[in-house]
C-alpha cells in the first residue's frame, strides 16, 4: 500500500515521505526477507526441539516412549519394550525398541530366524552361547544367528537402549529359556 503523498525512495529499502510537514520513513520488506526470517525462526525452533530429548536417570537418551514393562519371567530387572513395526504377513518382520535399566538383562533365548540389534544409546552386554560376553555400546550392530542361544542387557551402571529387528517371523519369533545367572552376567570371559 503506497502513501498518497510525495515519496522519495532510496536503495537501502527505506521510503522517505512527508506527512503533515514531518519527514517519515517507511521500511520496505521484501518477500525474500520474510522467507529468510521464517526459515531462521523455524530452524532455531527445530534445533531447540532436538536438544530437549528426554533422558533416563542414568543419562541414556530416549528416542521412543518407554513402552511396556517386560514380563519378569523373561527378564532380570526392568526392561521396557515399545513396538515399532507389528508382525504381519506382508513384511514378516518385527521391529521394536527396548530400554534396559542398569543391571537389567534378558533371559537366554533364541530366534528361529535370528535377530539384529542396533544399539542407540548406553552400554551393555551381549553373549552368544559358548562365546565370551561382549560389551556393546551406542552405534554397535549385533547379529544373533538363527536358533543360537543368547542374551543381552544393560551394564551394571548404565542403561541400554536398543532397536531389535526380527526377520522372517513366519518361522517364529522367540523361544525363552532360563534366566542369565549373576555369574554369567558378571563373567567377562
mmCIF file of C-alpha atoms in Angstrom:
data_model
loop_
_atom_site.group_PDB
_atom_site.id
_atom_site.type_symbol
_atom_site.label_atom_id
_atom_site.label_comp_id
_atom_site.label_asym_id
_atom_site.label_seq_id
_atom_site.Cartn_x
_atom_site.Cartn_y
_atom_site.Cartn_z
ATOM 1 C CA UNK A 1 0.000 0.000 0.000
ATOM 2 C CA UNK A 2 1.663 3.224 -1.088
ATOM 3 C CA UNK A 3 1.155 6.571 0.653
ATOM 4 C CA UNK A 4 -0.790 9.269 -1.146
ATOM 5 C CA UNK A 5 1.876 11.903 -0.639
ATOM 6 C CA UNK A 6 5.216 12.593 -2.312
ATOM 7 C CA UNK A 7 7.669 9.697 -1.807
ATOM 8 C CA UNK A 8 11.396 9.564 -2.275
ATOM 9 C CA UNK A 9 12.891 6.032 -2.461
ATOM 10 C CA UNK A 10 16.479 5.064 -1.863
ATOM 11 C CA UNK A 11 18.460 1.864 -2.394
ATOM 12 C CA UNK A 12 18.569 0.779 1.262
ATOM 13 C CA UNK A 13 14.902 -0.249 1.360
ATOM 14 C CA UNK A 14 13.569 2.887 3.037
ATOM 15 C CA UNK A 15 10.936 5.158 1.503
ATOM 16 C CA UNK A 16 11.027 8.727 2.744
ATOM 17 C CA UNK A 17 7.923 10.872 2.612
ATOM 18 C CA UNK A 18 6.371 13.853 4.334
ATOM 19 C CA UNK A 19 3.195 13.645 6.347
ATOM 20 C CA UNK A 20 1.750 16.879 7.742
ATOM 21 C CA UNK A 21 5.072 18.550 7.091
ATOM 22 C CA UNK A 22 7.140 15.968 9.024
ATOM 23 C CA UNK A 23 9.636 13.609 7.426
ATOM 24 C CA UNK A 24 8.640 9.961 7.866
ATOM 25 C CA UNK A 25 10.368 6.726 6.920
ATOM 26 C CA UNK A 26 8.654 3.532 5.764
ATOM 27 C CA UNK A 27 10.755 0.374 5.582
ATOM 28 C CA UNK A 28 10.190 -1.902 2.584
ATOM 29 C CA UNK A 29 10.385 -5.596 3.405
ATOM 30 C CA UNK A 30 10.864 -7.965 0.510
ATOM 31 C CA UNK A 31 9.297 -11.419 0.288
ATOM 32 C CA UNK A 32 12.811 -12.882 0.442
ATOM 33 C CA UNK A 33 13.430 -11.110 3.771
ATOM 34 C CA UNK A 34 10.199 -12.509 5.216
ATOM 35 C CA UNK A 35 11.054 -16.010 3.975
ATOM 36 C CA UNK A 36 14.584 -15.779 5.416
ATOM 37 C CA UNK A 37 13.216 -14.681 8.795
ATOM 38 C CA UNK A 38 10.634 -17.509 8.829
ATOM 39 C CA UNK A 39 13.298 -20.073 7.917
ATOM 40 C CA UNK A 40 15.619 -18.810 10.665
ATOM 41 C CA UNK A 41 12.826 -18.970 13.231
ATOM 42 C CA UNK A 42 11.849 -22.492 12.145
ATOM 43 C CA UNK A 43 15.481 -23.657 12.186
ATOM 44 C CA UNK A 44 16.014 -22.235 15.684
ATOM 45 C CA UNK A 45 12.849 -23.948 16.941
ATOM 46 C CA UNK A 46 13.857 -27.265 15.320
ATOM 47 C CA UNK A 47 17.319 -27.175 16.882
ATOM 48 C CA UNK A 48 15.858 -26.417 20.301
ATOM 49 C CA UNK A 49 13.434 -29.321 19.927
ATOM 50 C CA UNK A 50 16.238 -31.747 19.090
ATOM 51 C CA UNK A 51 18.304 -30.786 22.105
ATOM 52 C CA UNK A 52 15.411 -31.294 24.517
ATOM 53 C CA UNK A 53 15.183 -35.097 24.142
ATOM 54 C CA UNK A 54 14.282 -36.916 27.318
ATOM 55 C CA UNK A 55 16.953 -38.796 29.194
ATOM 56 C CA UNK A 56 16.552 -41.517 31.754
ATOM 57 C CA UNK A 57 18.024 -41.123 35.229
ATOM 58 C CA UNK A 58 21.162 -42.940 34.030
ATOM 59 C CA UNK A 59 21.753 -40.457 31.180
ATOM 60 C CA UNK A 60 20.557 -42.744 28.360
ATOM 61 C CA UNK A 61 18.788 -40.697 25.696
ATOM 62 C CA UNK A 62 15.251 -41.867 24.936
ATOM 63 C CA UNK A 63 14.322 -41.924 21.250
ATOM 64 C CA UNK A 64 10.929 -43.591 21.709
ATOM 65 C CA UNK A 65 8.431 -43.795 24.572
ATOM 66 C CA UNK A 66 9.374 -46.214 27.339
ATOM 67 C CA UNK A 67 6.674 -48.714 26.398
ATOM 68 C CA UNK A 68 5.505 -51.705 28.403
ATOM 69 C CA UNK A 69 7.461 -53.342 31.199
ATOM 70 C CA UNK A 70 8.706 -56.751 30.052
ATOM 71 C CA UNK A 71 7.476 -59.791 31.991
ATOM 72 C CA UNK A 72 9.607 -60.791 34.995
ATOM 73 C CA UNK A 73 9.618 -64.402 33.757
ATOM 74 C CA UNK A 74 11.746 -63.283 30.722
ATOM 75 C CA UNK A 75 13.914 -60.539 32.255
ATOM 76 C CA UNK A 76 16.063 -59.887 35.298
ATOM 77 C CA UNK A 77 15.488 -56.253 36.294
ATOM 78 C CA UNK A 78 13.359 -53.800 34.340
ATOM 79 C CA UNK A 79 13.291 -53.904 30.557
ATOM 80 C CA UNK A 80 10.765 -51.764 28.690
ATOM 81 C CA UNK A 81 9.522 -52.727 25.206
ATOM 82 C CA UNK A 82 7.996 -50.366 22.654
ATOM 83 C CA UNK A 83 6.793 -51.976 19.415
ATOM 84 C CA UNK A 84 7.508 -50.035 16.218
ATOM 85 C CA UNK A 85 6.566 -52.415 13.387
ATOM 86 C CA UNK A 86 3.919 -55.014 14.147
ATOM 87 C CA UNK A 87 4.242 -58.516 12.791
ATOM 88 C CA UNK A 88 2.183 -59.063 9.639
ATOM 89 C CA UNK A 89 2.092 -61.323 6.581
ATOM 90 C CA UNK A 90 3.407 -58.642 4.219
ATOM 91 C CA UNK A 91 6.710 -57.638 5.823
ATOM 92 C CA UNK A 92 7.096 -60.664 8.149
ATOM 93 C CA UNK A 93 9.402 -58.544 10.291
ATOM 94 C CA UNK A 94 9.046 -57.357 13.856
ATOM 95 C CA UNK A 95 10.791 -54.147 14.956
ATOM 96 C CA UNK A 96 10.829 -52.514 18.355
ATOM 97 C CA UNK A 97 12.817 -50.652 20.954
ATOM 98 C CA UNK A 98 13.892 -51.996 24.328
ATOM 99 C CA UNK A 99 15.261 -49.884 27.158
ATOM 100 C CA UNK A 100 17.120 -51.903 29.798
ATOM 101 C CA UNK A 101 17.590 -50.160 33.139
ATOM 102 C CA UNK A 102 21.097 -50.533 34.640
ATOM 103 C CA UNK A 103 21.703 -54.176 35.548
ATOM 104 C CA UNK A 104 18.648 -55.446 33.634
ATOM 105 C CA UNK A 105 19.011 -58.264 31.117
ATOM 106 C CA UNK A 106 17.026 -60.754 29.099
ATOM 107 C CA UNK A 107 16.881 -64.464 29.800
ATOM 108 C CA UNK A 108 18.736 -66.780 27.465
ATOM 109 C CA UNK A 109 16.614 -67.081 24.331
ATOM 110 C CA UNK A 110 16.650 -67.981 20.633
ATOM 111 C CA UNK A 111 15.013 -66.634 17.486
ATOM 112 C CA UNK A 112 14.154 -69.153 14.728
ATOM 113 C CA UNK A 113 15.172 -66.642 12.012
ATOM 114 C CA UNK A 114 17.766 -64.714 14.048
ATOM 115 C CA UNK A 115 17.744 -61.156 15.372
ATOM 116 C CA UNK A 116 19.541 -57.886 14.651
ATOM 117 C CA UNK A 117 20.210 -55.377 17.442
ATOM 118 C CA UNK A 118 21.113 -51.740 16.812
ATOM 119 C CA UNK A 119 22.405 -50.052 19.960
ATOM 120 C CA UNK A 120 21.159 -46.447 20.042
ATOM 121 C CA UNK A 121 22.487 -45.394 23.451
ATOM 122 C CA UNK A 122 24.051 -46.611 26.656
ATOM 123 C CA UNK A 123 26.364 -49.512 27.453
ATOM 124 C CA UNK A 124 25.515 -53.167 27.861
ATOM 125 C CA UNK A 125 26.426 -56.760 27.235
ATOM 126 C CA UNK A 126 25.606 -59.422 24.681
ATOM 127 C CA UNK A 127 26.605 -63.066 24.705
ATOM 128 C CA UNK A 128 26.145 -65.959 22.304
ATOM 129 C CA UNK A 129 26.206 -69.363 23.993
ATOM 130 C CA UNK A 130 29.733 -70.781 24.112
ATOM 131 C CA UNK A 131 31.373 -67.424 23.361
ATOM 132 C CA UNK A 132 32.734 -64.688 25.652
ATOM 133 C CA UNK A 133 30.432 -61.899 26.755
ATOM 134 C CA UNK A 134 30.807 -58.788 24.587
ATOM 135 C CA UNK A 135 30.409 -55.165 25.662
ATOM 136 C CA UNK A 136 28.052 -53.254 23.371
ATOM 137 C CA UNK A 137 27.553 -49.502 23.121
ATOM 138 C CA UNK A 138 25.890 -46.779 21.066
ATOM 139 C CA UNK A 139 26.451 -47.361 17.348
ATOM 140 C CA UNK A 140 27.085 -51.112 17.578
ATOM 141 C CA UNK A 141 25.140 -53.564 15.427
ATOM 142 C CA UNK A 142 24.801 -57.143 16.683
ATOM 143 C CA UNK A 143 23.636 -60.111 14.611
ATOM 144 C CA UNK A 144 22.216 -63.031 16.571
ATOM 145 C CA UNK A 145 22.202 -66.095 14.276
ATOM 146 C CA UNK A 146 19.050 -68.241 13.921
ATOM 147 C CA UNK A 147 18.439 -70.726 16.735
ATOM 148 C CA UNK A 148 21.555 -69.704 18.720
ATOM 149 C CA UNK A 149 21.011 -69.152 22.446
ATOM 150 C CA UNK A 150 21.988 -65.666 23.525
ATOM 151 C CA UNK A 151 21.172 -62.867 25.932
ATOM 152 C CA UNK A 152 21.613 -59.097 26.067
ATOM 153 C CA UNK A 153 21.105 -56.302 28.578
ATOM 154 C CA UNK A 154 22.500 -53.210 30.270
ATOM 155 C CA UNK A 155 25.748 -52.858 32.173
ATOM 156 C CA UNK A 156 25.508 -52.559 35.976
ATOM 157 C CA UNK A 157 25.899 -48.747 35.980
ATOM 158 C CA UNK A 158 24.435 -47.595 32.646
ATOM 159 C CA UNK A 159 21.173 -48.366 30.903
ATOM 160 C CA UNK A 160 20.973 -49.663 27.341
ATOM 161 C CA UNK A 161 18.695 -48.530 24.533
ATOM 162 C CA UNK A 162 18.397 -50.864 21.530
ATOM 163 C CA UNK A 163 16.337 -51.393 18.423
ATOM 164 C CA UNK A 164 15.588 -55.018 17.624
ATOM 165 C CA UNK A 165 14.718 -56.456 14.236
ATOM 166 C CA UNK A 166 13.329 -59.973 13.934
ATOM 167 C CA UNK A 167 13.046 -61.041 10.266
ATOM 168 C CA UNK A 168 11.074 -63.882 8.696
ATOM 169 C CA UNK A 169 8.597 -64.079 11.559
ATOM 170 C CA UNK A 170 6.688 -66.820 9.726
ATOM 171 C CA UNK A 171 9.418 -69.116 11.151
ATOM 172 C CA UNK A 172 8.602 -67.978 14.706
ATOM 173 C CA UNK A 173 9.596 -65.050 16.904
ATOM 174 C CA UNK A 174 11.282 -66.068 20.161
ATOM 175 C CA UNK A 175 11.765 -69.063 22.437
ATOM 176 C CA UNK A 176 12.512 -68.015 26.003
ATOM 177 C CA UNK A 177 14.859 -70.079 28.175
ATOM 178 C CA UNK A 178 16.290 -69.835 31.707
ATOM 179 C CA UNK A 179 17.481 -66.600 33.362
ATOM 180 C CA UNK A 180 21.079 -65.458 32.973
ATOM 181 C CA UNK A 181 22.774 -66.052 36.324
ATOM 182 C CA UNK A 182 24.695 -63.310 38.118
ATOM 183 C CA UNK A 183 27.860 -65.325 37.484
ATOM 184 C CA UNK A 184 27.181 -65.413 33.717
ATOM 185 C CA UNK A 185 26.279 -61.715 33.701
ATOM 186 C CA UNK A 186 29.435 -60.681 35.561
ATOM 187 C CA UNK A 187 31.816 -63.053 33.737
ATOM 188 C CA UNK A 188 33.692 -61.140 31.027
ATOM 189 C CA UNK A 189 35.274 -64.371 29.667
#
